[in-house]
Coordinates of C-alpha atoms in Angstrom, one line a residue:
X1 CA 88.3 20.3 123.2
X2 CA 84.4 20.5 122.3
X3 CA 83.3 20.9 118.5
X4 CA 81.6 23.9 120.1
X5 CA 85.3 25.3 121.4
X6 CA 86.7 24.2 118.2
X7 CA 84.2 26.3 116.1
X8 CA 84.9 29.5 118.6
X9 CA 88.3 29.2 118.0
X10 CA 88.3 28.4 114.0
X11 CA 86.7 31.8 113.7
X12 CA 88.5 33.9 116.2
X13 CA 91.4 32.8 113.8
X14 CA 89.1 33.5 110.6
X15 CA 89.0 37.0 111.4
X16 CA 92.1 37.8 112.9
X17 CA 93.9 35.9 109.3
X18 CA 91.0 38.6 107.4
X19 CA 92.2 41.5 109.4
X20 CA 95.9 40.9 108.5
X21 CA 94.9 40.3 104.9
X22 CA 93.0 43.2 104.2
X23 CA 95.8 45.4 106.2
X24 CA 98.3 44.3 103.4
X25 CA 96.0 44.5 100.5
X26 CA 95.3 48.7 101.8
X27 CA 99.3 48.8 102.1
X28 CA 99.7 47.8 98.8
X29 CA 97.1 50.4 97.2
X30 CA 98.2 53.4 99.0
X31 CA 96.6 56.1 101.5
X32 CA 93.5 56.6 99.0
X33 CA 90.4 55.3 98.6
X34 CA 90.7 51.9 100.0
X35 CA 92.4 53.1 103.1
X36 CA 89.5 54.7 104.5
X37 CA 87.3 51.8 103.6
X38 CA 89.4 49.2 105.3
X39 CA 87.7 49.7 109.1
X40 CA 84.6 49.3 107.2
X41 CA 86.0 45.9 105.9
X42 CA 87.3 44.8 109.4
X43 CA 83.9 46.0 111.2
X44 CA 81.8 44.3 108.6
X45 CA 83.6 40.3 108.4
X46 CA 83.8 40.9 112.1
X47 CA 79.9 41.1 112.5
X48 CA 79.8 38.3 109.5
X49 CA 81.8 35.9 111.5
X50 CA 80.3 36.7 114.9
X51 CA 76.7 36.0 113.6
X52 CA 78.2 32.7 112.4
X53 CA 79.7 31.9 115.7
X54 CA 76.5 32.3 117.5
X55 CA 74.3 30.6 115.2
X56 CA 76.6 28.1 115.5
X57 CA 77.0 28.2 119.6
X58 CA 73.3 28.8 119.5
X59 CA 72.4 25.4 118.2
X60 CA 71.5 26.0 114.4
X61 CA 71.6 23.1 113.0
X62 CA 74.3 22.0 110.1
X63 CA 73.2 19.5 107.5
X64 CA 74.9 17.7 105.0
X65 CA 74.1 18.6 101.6
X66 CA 75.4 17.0 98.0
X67 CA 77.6 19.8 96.5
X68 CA 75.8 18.9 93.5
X69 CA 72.6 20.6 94.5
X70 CA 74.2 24.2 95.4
X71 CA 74.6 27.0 92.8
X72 CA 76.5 29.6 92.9
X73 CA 75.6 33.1 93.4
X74 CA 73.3 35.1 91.1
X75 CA 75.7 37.5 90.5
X76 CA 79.0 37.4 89.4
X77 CA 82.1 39.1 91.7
X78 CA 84.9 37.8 89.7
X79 CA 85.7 37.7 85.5
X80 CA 87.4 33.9 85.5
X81 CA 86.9 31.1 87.5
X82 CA 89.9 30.4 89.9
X83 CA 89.6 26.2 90.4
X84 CA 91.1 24.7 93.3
X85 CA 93.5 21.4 92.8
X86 CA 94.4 18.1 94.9
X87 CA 97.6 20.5 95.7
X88 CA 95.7 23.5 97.6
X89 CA 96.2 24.1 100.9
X90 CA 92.4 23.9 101.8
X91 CA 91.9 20.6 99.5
X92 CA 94.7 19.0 101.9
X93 CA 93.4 20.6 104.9
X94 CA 90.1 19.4 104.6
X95 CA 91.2 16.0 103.2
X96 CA 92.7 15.1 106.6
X97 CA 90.9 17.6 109.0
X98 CA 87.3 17.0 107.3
X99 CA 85.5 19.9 106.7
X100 CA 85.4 22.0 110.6
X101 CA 83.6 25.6 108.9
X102 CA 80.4 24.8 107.3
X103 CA 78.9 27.1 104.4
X104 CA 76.3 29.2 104.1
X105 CA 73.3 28.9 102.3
X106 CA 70.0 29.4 101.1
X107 CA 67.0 27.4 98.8
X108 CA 67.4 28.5 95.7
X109 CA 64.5 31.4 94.7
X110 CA 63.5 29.6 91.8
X111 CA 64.0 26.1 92.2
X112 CA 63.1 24.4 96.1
X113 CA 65.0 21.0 95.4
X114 CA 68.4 23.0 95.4
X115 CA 70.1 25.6 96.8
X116 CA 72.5 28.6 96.1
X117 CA 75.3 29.6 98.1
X118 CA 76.4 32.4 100.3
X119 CA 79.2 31.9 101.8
X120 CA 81.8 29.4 101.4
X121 CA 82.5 29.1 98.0
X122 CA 86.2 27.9 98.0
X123 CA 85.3 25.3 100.6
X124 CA 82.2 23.9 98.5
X125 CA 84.9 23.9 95.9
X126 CA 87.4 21.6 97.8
X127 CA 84.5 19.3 99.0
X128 CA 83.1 19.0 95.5
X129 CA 86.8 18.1 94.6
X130 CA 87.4 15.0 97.0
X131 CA 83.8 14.0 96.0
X132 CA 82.6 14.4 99.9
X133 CA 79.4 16.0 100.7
X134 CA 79.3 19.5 102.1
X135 CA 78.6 21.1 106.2
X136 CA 75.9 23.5 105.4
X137 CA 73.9 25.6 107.2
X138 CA 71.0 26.5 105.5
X139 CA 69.2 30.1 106.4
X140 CA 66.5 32.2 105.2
X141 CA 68.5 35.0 102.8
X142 CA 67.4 37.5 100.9
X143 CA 68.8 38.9 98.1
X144 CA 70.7 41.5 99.7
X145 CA 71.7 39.1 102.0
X146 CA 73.5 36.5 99.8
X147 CA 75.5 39.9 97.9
X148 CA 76.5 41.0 101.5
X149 CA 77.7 37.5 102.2
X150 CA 79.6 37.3 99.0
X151 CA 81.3 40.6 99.6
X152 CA 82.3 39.8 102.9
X153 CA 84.2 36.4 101.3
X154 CA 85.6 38.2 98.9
X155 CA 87.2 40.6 101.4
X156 CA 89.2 37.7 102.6
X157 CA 92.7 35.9 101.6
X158 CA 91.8 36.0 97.9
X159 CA 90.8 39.2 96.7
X160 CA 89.0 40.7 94.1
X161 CA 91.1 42.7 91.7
X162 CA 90.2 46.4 91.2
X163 CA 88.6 45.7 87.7
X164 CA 86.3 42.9 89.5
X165 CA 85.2 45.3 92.3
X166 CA 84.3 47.6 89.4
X167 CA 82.5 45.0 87.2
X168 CA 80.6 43.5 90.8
X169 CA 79.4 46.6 91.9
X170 CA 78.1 47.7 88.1
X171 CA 76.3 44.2 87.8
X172 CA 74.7 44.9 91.2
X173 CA 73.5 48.3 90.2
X174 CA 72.0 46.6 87.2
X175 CA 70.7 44.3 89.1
X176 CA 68.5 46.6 90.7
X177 CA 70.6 47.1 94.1
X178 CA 70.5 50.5 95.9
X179 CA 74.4 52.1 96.7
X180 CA 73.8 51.6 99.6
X181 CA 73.4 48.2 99.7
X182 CA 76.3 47.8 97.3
X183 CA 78.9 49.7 99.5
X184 CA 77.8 47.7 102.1
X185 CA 78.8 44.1 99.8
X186 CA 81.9 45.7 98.9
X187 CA 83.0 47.4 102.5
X188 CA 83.6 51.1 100.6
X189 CA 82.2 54.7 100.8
X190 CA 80.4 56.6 98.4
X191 CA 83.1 58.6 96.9
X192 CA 84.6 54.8 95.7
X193 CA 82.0 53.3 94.3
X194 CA 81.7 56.4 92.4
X195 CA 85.1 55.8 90.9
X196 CA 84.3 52.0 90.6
X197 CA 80.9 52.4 88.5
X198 CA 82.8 55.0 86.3
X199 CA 85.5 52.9 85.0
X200 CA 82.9 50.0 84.7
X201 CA 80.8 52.0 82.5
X202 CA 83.4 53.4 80.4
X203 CA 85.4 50.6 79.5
X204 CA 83.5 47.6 77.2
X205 CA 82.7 44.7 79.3
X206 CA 84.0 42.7 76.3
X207 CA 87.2 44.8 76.5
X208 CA 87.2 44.0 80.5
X209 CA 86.7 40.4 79.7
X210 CA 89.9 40.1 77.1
X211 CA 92.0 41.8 79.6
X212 CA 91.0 39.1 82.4
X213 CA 91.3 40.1 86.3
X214 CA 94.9 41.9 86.0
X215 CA 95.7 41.6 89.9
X216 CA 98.7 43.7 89.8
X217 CA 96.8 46.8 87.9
X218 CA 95.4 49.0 90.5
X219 CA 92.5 51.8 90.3
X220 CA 94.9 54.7 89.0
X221 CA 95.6 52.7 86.1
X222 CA 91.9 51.8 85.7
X223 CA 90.4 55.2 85.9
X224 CA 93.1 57.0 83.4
X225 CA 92.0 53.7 81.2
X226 CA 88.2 54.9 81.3
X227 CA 88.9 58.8 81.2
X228 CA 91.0 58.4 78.0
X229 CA 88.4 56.1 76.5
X230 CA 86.2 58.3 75.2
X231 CA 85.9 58.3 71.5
X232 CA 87.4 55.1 70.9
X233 CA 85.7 52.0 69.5
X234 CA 86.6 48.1 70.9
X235 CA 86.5 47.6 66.9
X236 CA 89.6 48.9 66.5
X237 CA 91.4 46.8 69.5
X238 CA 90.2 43.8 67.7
X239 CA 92.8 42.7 66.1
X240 CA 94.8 43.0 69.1
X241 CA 92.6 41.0 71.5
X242 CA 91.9 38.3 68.9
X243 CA 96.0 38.0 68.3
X244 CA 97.8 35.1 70.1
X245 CA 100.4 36.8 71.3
X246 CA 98.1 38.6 73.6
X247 CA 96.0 36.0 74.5
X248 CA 99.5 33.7 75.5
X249 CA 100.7 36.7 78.5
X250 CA 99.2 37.0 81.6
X251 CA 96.3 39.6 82.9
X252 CA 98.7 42.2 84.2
X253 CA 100.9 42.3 80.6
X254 CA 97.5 42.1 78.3
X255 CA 96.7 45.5 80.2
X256 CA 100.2 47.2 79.7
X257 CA 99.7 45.7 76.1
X258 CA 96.1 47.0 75.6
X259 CA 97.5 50.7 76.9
X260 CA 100.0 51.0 74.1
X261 CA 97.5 50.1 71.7
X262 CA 95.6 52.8 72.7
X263 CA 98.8 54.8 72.7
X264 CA 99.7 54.4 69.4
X265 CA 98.9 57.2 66.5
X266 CA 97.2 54.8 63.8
X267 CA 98.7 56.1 60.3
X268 CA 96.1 58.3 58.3
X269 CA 96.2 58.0 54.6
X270 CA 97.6 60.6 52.9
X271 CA 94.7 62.9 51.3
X272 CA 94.1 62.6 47.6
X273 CA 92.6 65.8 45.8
X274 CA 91.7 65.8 41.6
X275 CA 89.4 67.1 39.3
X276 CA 86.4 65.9 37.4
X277 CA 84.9 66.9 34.2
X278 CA 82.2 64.7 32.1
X279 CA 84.0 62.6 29.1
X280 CA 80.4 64.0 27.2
X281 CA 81.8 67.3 27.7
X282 CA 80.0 70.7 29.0
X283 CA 80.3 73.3 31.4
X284 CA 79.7 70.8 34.4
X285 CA 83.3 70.0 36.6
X286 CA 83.9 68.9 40.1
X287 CA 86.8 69.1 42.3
X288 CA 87.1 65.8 44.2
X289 CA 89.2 65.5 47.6
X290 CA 89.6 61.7 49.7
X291 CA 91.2 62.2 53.1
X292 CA 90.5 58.8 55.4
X293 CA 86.8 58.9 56.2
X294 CA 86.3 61.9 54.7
X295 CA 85.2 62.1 50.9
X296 CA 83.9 65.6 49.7
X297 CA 82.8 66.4 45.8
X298 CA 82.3 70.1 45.5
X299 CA 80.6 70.9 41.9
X300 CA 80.5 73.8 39.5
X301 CA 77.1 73.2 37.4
X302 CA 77.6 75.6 34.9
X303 CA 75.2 74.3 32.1
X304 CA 73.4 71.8 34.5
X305 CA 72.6 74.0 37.4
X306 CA 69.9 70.9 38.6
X307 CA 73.2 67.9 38.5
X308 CA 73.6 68.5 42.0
X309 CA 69.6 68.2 42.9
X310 CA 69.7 65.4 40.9
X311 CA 72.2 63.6 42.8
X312 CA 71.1 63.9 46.1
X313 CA 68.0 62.8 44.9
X314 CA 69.4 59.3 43.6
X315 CA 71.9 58.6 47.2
X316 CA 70.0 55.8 48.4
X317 CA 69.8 54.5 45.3
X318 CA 73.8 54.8 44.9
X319 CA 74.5 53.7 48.1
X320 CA 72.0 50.5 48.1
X321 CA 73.8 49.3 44.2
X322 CA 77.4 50.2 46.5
X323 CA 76.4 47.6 49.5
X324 CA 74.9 45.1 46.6
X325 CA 78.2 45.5 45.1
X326 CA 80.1 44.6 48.1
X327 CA 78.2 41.7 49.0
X328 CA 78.3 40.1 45.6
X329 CA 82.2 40.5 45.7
X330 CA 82.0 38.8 49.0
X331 CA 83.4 41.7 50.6

């Protein structure tokens, strides 16, 4: 058989093994969203790999480049790296079949000695591993392009969790990318990248990060997380994140652990109420009440009818000889 026939065939199989995967990944999920963006998917790595097949069959040429001199992409899809090991199926495939699907990529914008990748990043990964040098071929990509490319890889065998569709398509949007061009990279409709930018604003991206991928937490989950997170500060998760018992489970449990944070009433002190009256004496008092951030000193002037003026005059004052105070005491 011809490397030509070879080639044909490695991608006939490439999208047929796609097809299968993103069938069971919209199975999984449910007749929402995702269901009516999977012929999207299917139509979309479909065009991907029959462009590559005929640049292929058309003579472009493949080069080999050091793995050392391609970047990855300029925008991050997924929140932790997920490195490959002398164990991996590809690593061994490509250890005793050599590398038959070559990468995409393009010059790097802002450097012409190297390049950045497209397409391919788990096979640059296993060459890069066995210290071989890479099949590329190298194209003229926009922009657009190289996010279209990623998306299309990431609709493959290994998938992005729901929380990294979210984060992708809100870095895309800050990058500067149209919806359009963004449902395009991550095969969806307008109604779900709604939902996806939503929970990607709501949520802390440092909150997001703690959590990790969580593959088994799906988009319900995600968007109750984000509608019930209004009001509530990432200071007071804190202590949680930060503890070792949730940085020791895995993605999936630091979620479930994160939600009954959330769930929990925190205590509130119990309110303290008393009176005040100068040791000098007079007519002056005050009735003082303390009730968690709440402090309230409600006065009866009596023979000092300007105390009050008086104090509100001198409450930066006050407040700068409190934070001094603190400082000093280390606090």
């Amino acid at each position: 058989m011809s490397r030509r026939d070879r080639l044909k065939g490695l991608f006939d199989d490439t999208a047929q093994e796609l097809a299968a995967a993103n069938y069971e990944e919209s199975s999984s999920r449910g007749a929402a969203g995702p269901v009516r963006t999977m012929a999207l998917t299917l139509g979309r790595m479909e065009e991907e790999s029959r462009a590559m097949q005929e640049a292929l069959l058309s003579g472009e040429r493949i080069v080999e480049l050091d793995p050392d001199l391609i970047d990855s992409s300029f925008v991050r899809d997924r929140l932790a790296d997920q490195p490959l090991d002398m164990e991996d199926e590809l690593v061994q495939s490509i250890a005793e079949n050599g590398q038959e699907v070559p990468v995409l990529v393009r010059r790097h914008p802002d450097d012409e000695a190297r390049y950045q990748i497209a397409y391919g990043h788990r096979r640059l990964q296993a060459v890069r591993l066995l210290g071989r040098k890479v099949q590329a071929i190298v194209r003229q990509l926009d922009d657009t392009d190289v996010v279209i490319a990623q998306g299309i890889e990431n609709s493959a065998r290994r998938n992005l969790s729901y929380i990294e569709r979210a984060v992708f398509a809100f870095n895309l949007e800050l990058k500067g990318f149209e919806r359009p061009v963004i449902m395009k990279a991550l095969s969806t409709d307008k109604t779900e990248l709604s939902k996806l930018l939503s929970v990607a604003k709501a949520i802390p991206a440092e909150i997001v990060r703690s959590v990790g991928a969580a593959p088994g937490i799906g988009r319900r989950k995600w968007m109750a997380l984000a509608q019930d997170w209004n009001g509530i500060t990432a200071a007071r998760l804190a202590k949680l994140i930060a503890s070792e018992r949730f940085m020791s489970e895995e993605s999936d449990r630091r979620f479930e652990l994160l939600v009954a944070e959330l769930a929990r009433k925190e205590a509130k002190p119990e309110p303290t109420e008393y009176d005040w009256k100068p040791k000098s004496g007079g007519k002056i008092a005050g009735r003082i009440k303390s009730a968690g951030n709440s402090f309230t000193i409600a006065l009866k002037t009596g023979d000092a009818p300007d105390f009050g003026a008086y104090i509100s005059r001198r409450l930066d004052e006050l407040y700068e000889a409190y934070r001094a105070g603190k400082l000093q005491a280390g606090e």
